[in-house]
Coordinates of C-alpha atoms and ligand atoms in Angstrom, one line a residue:
X1 CA 72.5 10.4 -3.7
X2 CA 71.2 11.7 -0.8
X3 CA 71.6 11.2 2.2
X4 CA 68.9 10.2 2.7
X5 CA 69.3 6.6 0.9
X6 CA 71.7 6.0 2.5
X7 CA 70.0 5.9 5.7
X8 CA 69.1 2.4 7.8
X9 CA 65.4 0.6 6.1
X10 CA 63.7 0.2 9.9
X11 CA 60.3 -1.9 9.5
X12 CA 58.7 -2.0 13.0
X13 CA 56.3 -4.7 14.6
X14 CA 53.6 -3.2 16.9
X15 CA 50.9 -4.3 18.1
X16 CA 49.1 -2.3 20.2
X17 CA 49.7 1.8 21.6
X18 CA 52.8 2.0 20.0
X19 CA 55.1 3.9 22.7
X20 CA 58.3 2.6 21.9
X21 CA 57.2 3.5 18.2
X22 CA 56.5 7.1 19.0
X23 CA 60.0 7.1 20.3
X24 CA 61.6 5.8 17.5
X25 CA 60.4 8.2 14.8
X26 CA 61.2 10.8 17.9
X27 CA 64.8 10.0 16.9
X28 CA 64.7 9.7 13.6
X29 CA 63.4 13.0 13.0
X30 CA 65.9 14.6 15.5
X31 CA 68.7 12.6 13.3
X32 CA 69.5 10.6 16.9
X33 CA 69.3 7.6 14.3
X34 CA 71.2 7.5 11.6
X35 CA 67.9 5.3 9.7
X36 CA 64.2 6.0 8.7
X37 CA 61.0 3.6 9.4
X38 CA 60.1 3.1 6.1
X39 CA 57.5 0.4 7.5
X40 CA 55.2 -0.6 10.4
X41 CA 52.8 -3.5 10.4
X42 CA 50.7 -4.0 13.4
X43 CA 48.9 -7.2 13.7
X44 CA 46.2 -5.9 15.0
X45 CA 43.8 -3.6 13.6
X46 CA 43.4 -1.7 16.0
X47 CA 47.3 -1.2 17.6
X48 CA 47.0 3.1 18.0
X49 CA 50.7 2.1 16.6
X50 CA 48.9 2.3 13.3
X51 CA 47.8 6.6 13.8
X52 CA 51.5 7.5 15.1
X53 CA 52.5 5.7 11.4
X54 CA 50.1 7.5 9.7
X55 CA 50.5 10.9 11.7
X56 CA 54.0 11.0 11.1
X57 CA 53.4 10.3 7.5
X58 CA 55.6 6.4 7.4
X59 CA 53.5 3.8 5.2
X60 CA 51.6 0.7 7.4
X61 CA 49.6 -1.0 7.5
X62 CA 47.7 -4.1 9.4
X63 CA 48.4 -8.4 8.1
X64 CA 45.8 -9.5 10.7
X65 CA 46.7 -12.4 12.6
X66 CA 43.4 -14.1 12.6
X67 CA 43.6 -14.1 8.8
X68 CA 45.4 -16.7 8.2
X69 CA 46.1 -21.1 9.6
X70 CA 49.1 -21.2 10.5
X71 CA 52.3 -18.8 12.5
X72 CA 53.9 -20.3 9.1
X73 CA 51.2 -18.0 6.8
X74 CA 51.2 -15.2 8.9
X75 CA 55.1 -14.6 9.2
X76 CA 55.3 -15.1 5.4
X77 CA 53.1 -12.2 4.9
X78 CA 55.1 -10.1 6.9
X79 CA 58.3 -11.4 5.2
X80 CA 56.9 -11.1 1.8
X81 CA 55.4 -6.8 3.0
X82 CA 59.5 -6.1 4.5
X83 CA 61.2 -7.3 1.7
X84 CA 59.3 -5.6 -0.2
X85 CA 59.8 -2.9 1.3
X86 CA 64.0 -3.5 2.0
X87 CA 64.2 -3.8 5.6
X88 CA 67.0 -4.3 7.4
X89 CA 66.7 -4.3 10.5
X90 CA 63.4 -5.6 11.9
X91 CA 62.3 -3.8 15.3
X92 CA 59.5 -4.9 18.0
X93 CA 58.1 -3.0 19.3
X94 CA 55.7 -4.1 22.1
X95 CA 54.6 -6.7 19.1
X96 CA 52.2 -9.7 21.6
X97 CA 53.4 -12.5 18.3
X98 CA 56.1 -14.4 18.5
X99 CA 58.5 -14.6 15.5
X100 CA 59.0 -18.2 14.0
X101 CA 61.8 -19.9 12.5
X102 CA 61.8 -18.3 9.2
X103 CA 61.6 -15.5 10.4
X104 CA 64.4 -15.6 12.3
X105 CA 66.4 -17.5 9.3
X106 CA 65.0 -14.5 6.5
X107 CA 66.7 -11.8 9.4
X108 CA 69.0 -13.8 11.7
X109 CA 70.2 -11.1 14.2
X110 CA 68.7 -8.5 12.4
X111 CA 65.0 -8.4 14.6
X112 CA 65.9 -6.4 17.4
X113 CA 63.2 -7.2 20.7
X114 CA 62.8 -4.3 23.9
X115 CA 61.6 -6.2 27.4
X116 CA 60.0 -4.7 29.9
X117 CA 62.1 -6.5 32.3
X118 CA 66.4 -7.4 32.8
X119 CA 66.6 -10.0 31.5
X120 CA 67.3 -13.6 31.8
X121 CA 64.9 -12.3 34.4
X122 CA 61.8 -12.2 33.6
X123 CA 61.1 -13.4 30.9
X124 CA 57.4 -13.2 29.5
X125 CA 54.6 -12.2 29.9
X126 CA 53.1 -9.1 32.7
X127 CA 56.7 -9.4 34.1
X128 CA 56.8 -5.6 36.2
X129 CA 53.8 -7.5 37.6
X130 CA 56.3 -10.6 38.4
X131 CA 59.3 -8.6 39.3
X132 CA 57.3 -6.1 41.8
X133 CA 55.3 -9.6 43.4
X134 CA 59.0 -11.4 43.4
X135 CA 60.3 -8.3 46.1
X136 CA 63.4 -7.7 43.5
X137 CA 64.9 -4.6 44.3
X138 CA 65.6 -3.1 40.7
X139 CA 64.4 -3.9 37.7
X140 CA 64.6 -2.4 34.0
X141 CA 64.0 -2.9 30.8
X142 CA 66.3 -4.9 27.8
X143 CA 66.4 -4.4 24.0
X144 CA 68.3 -8.2 22.3
X145 CA 67.9 -10.3 19.0
X146 CA 65.6 -12.1 18.9
X147 CA 66.5 -15.9 18.5
X148 CA 64.7 -19.1 18.8
X149 CA 63.3 -19.4 22.2
X150 CA 61.2 -16.6 23.9
X151 CA 62.9 -13.7 25.1
X152 CA 66.7 -15.3 25.3
X153 CA 68.2 -13.6 22.1
X154 CA 72.5 -11.7 22.7
X155 CA 71.4 -8.6 24.6
X156 CA 72.5 -6.0 23.0
X157 CA 71.5 -3.6 25.9
X158 CA 69.6 -2.0 29.5
X159 CA 68.6 -0.3 31.2
X160 CA 68.0 -0.5 35.0
X161 CA 65.1 0.6 37.3
X162 CA 64.3 0.8 40.6
X163 CA 61.2 -0.4 42.5
X164 CA 59.7 0.7 45.0
X165 CA 57.9 0.1 47.9
X166 CA 54.5 1.9 47.0
X167 CA 55.0 1.0 43.6
X168 CA 51.9 -0.7 41.8
X169 CA 52.3 -2.7 38.9
X170 CA 51.0 1.4 36.5
X171 CA 53.7 3.5 38.7
X172 CA 56.7 0.5 38.0
X173 CA 55.4 0.0 34.4
X174 CA 55.7 3.9 33.6
X175 CA 59.7 4.1 35.0
X176 CA 60.3 1.4 32.5
X177 CA 58.4 2.5 29.8
X178 CA 60.3 5.9 30.6
X179 CA 63.8 4.3 30.0
X180 CA 62.8 2.1 27.6
X181 CA 62.3 5.3 25.2
X182 CA 65.3 6.6 25.4
X183 CA 67.0 2.6 25.2
X184 CA 65.3 1.2 22.6
X185 CA 66.9 4.6 19.7
X186 CA 70.1 4.1 21.6
X187 CA 71.0 0.0 20.7
X188 CA 69.1 0.9 17.4
X189 CA 71.3 3.7 16.2
X190 CA 74.4 1.4 17.8
X191 CA 73.4 -1.2 15.5
X192 CA 72.9 2.2 12.6
X193 CA 76.4 3.1 12.7
X194 CA 78.0 -0.7 12.8
X195 CA 78.9 -1.0 16.5
X196 CA 77.4 -4.6 17.7
X197 CA 79.1 -7.7 16.8
X198 CA 77.9 -11.0 18.3
X199 CA 79.6 -13.6 19.0
X200 CA 77.8 -16.1 20.1
X201 CA 75.6 -15.2 23.3
X202 CA 77.3 -12.3 23.8
X203 CA 76.7 -8.6 22.1
X204 CA 80.4 -7.1 21.5
X205 CA 79.8 -2.8 21.6
X206 CA 82.9 -1.5 19.3
X207 CA 84.8 0.5 22.0
X208 CA 84.0 4.2 20.8
X209 CA 80.9 3.7 21.9
X210 CA 81.7 1.0 25.2
X211 CA 83.6 2.0 28.4
X212 CA 83.4 5.8 28.1
X213 CA 84.9 5.8 31.9
X214 CA 80.5 7.5 33.2
X215 CA 80.4 4.0 34.9
X216 CA 83.7 4.5 37.3
X217 CA 82.4 4.5 41.3
X218 CA 79.1 4.0 39.8
X219 CA 77.1 0.7 40.9
X220 CA 73.2 1.1 42.0
X221 CA 72.5 0.1 46.1
X222 CA 68.8 0.2 45.8
X223 CA 67.8 0.9 49.1
X224 CA 70.7 3.3 48.6
X225 CA 73.9 3.6 51.5
X226 CA 74.1 7.5 53.5
Ligands
GAR301 C1 56.1 -2.1 26.5 O1 56.3 -2.2 27.7 C2 56.7 -2.8 26.1 O2 58.7 -3.6 26.3 C3 56.3 -4.7 26.2 O3 54.8 -3.7 25.7 C4 55.1 -2.0 25.8 C5 54.0 -2.2 24.6 O4 54.5 -0.2 24.8 N1 56.7 -5.1 24.8 C6 57.1 -7.2 25.6 O5 56.1 -7.3 26.4 C7 56.8 -8.2 24.5 N2 57.2 -9.2 25.3 P1 54.6 0.8 23.4 O6 53.3 0.2 22.5 O7 53.6 1.5 24.5 O8 55.1 0.5 23.1

């Protein structure tokens, strides 16, 4: 039995350009994640994520939500494909569809999402713009398990990003995205290592991976004190 066969089997769902997908592809190839992407599914035939999967020789397909009358029917097609591929962890990487109850039941605590804000602040869409307009001094990104509501599931990991006075939606989004590309592979590797335990709303991290001393006296203050 080769070591490849013991790797965690990931299925990635994406709707857009797929830069998060790319960061996971790269982390798998570099050996930073003990996992392999066995399937990429896009709901949008023009998603750049499909080309990224193709370039990396990862099995990929489009399951277009427009071809289905109901979300339940669309979800059933996606679930069926993921089960056929024996996917163990589902990764939503810029997947702009709401995941229904059947999907969540089929993969309880085995669907991760990345959101470009520090949940529970700014759930929903266009959240970089909302954080900027609100006047927040920090925002960031969150990786969480999916539950029955939108952007409410148990939080696995977060990265904090400062907001500057001269930020535009674009500059802030780019700063957050850079951290998304670090955070998502990290969270997936914690899962792959068996370091995550869900207790109610909380995701507890195996002590070997948490509180490693790096946070000593390192509170973030924006604007920074002299
Ligand atoms: C990312 O910023 C991700 O956090 C966001 O979409 C972008 C996808 O970029 N996801 C959501 O807003 C989910 N509600 P990508 O296609 O380059 O990975």
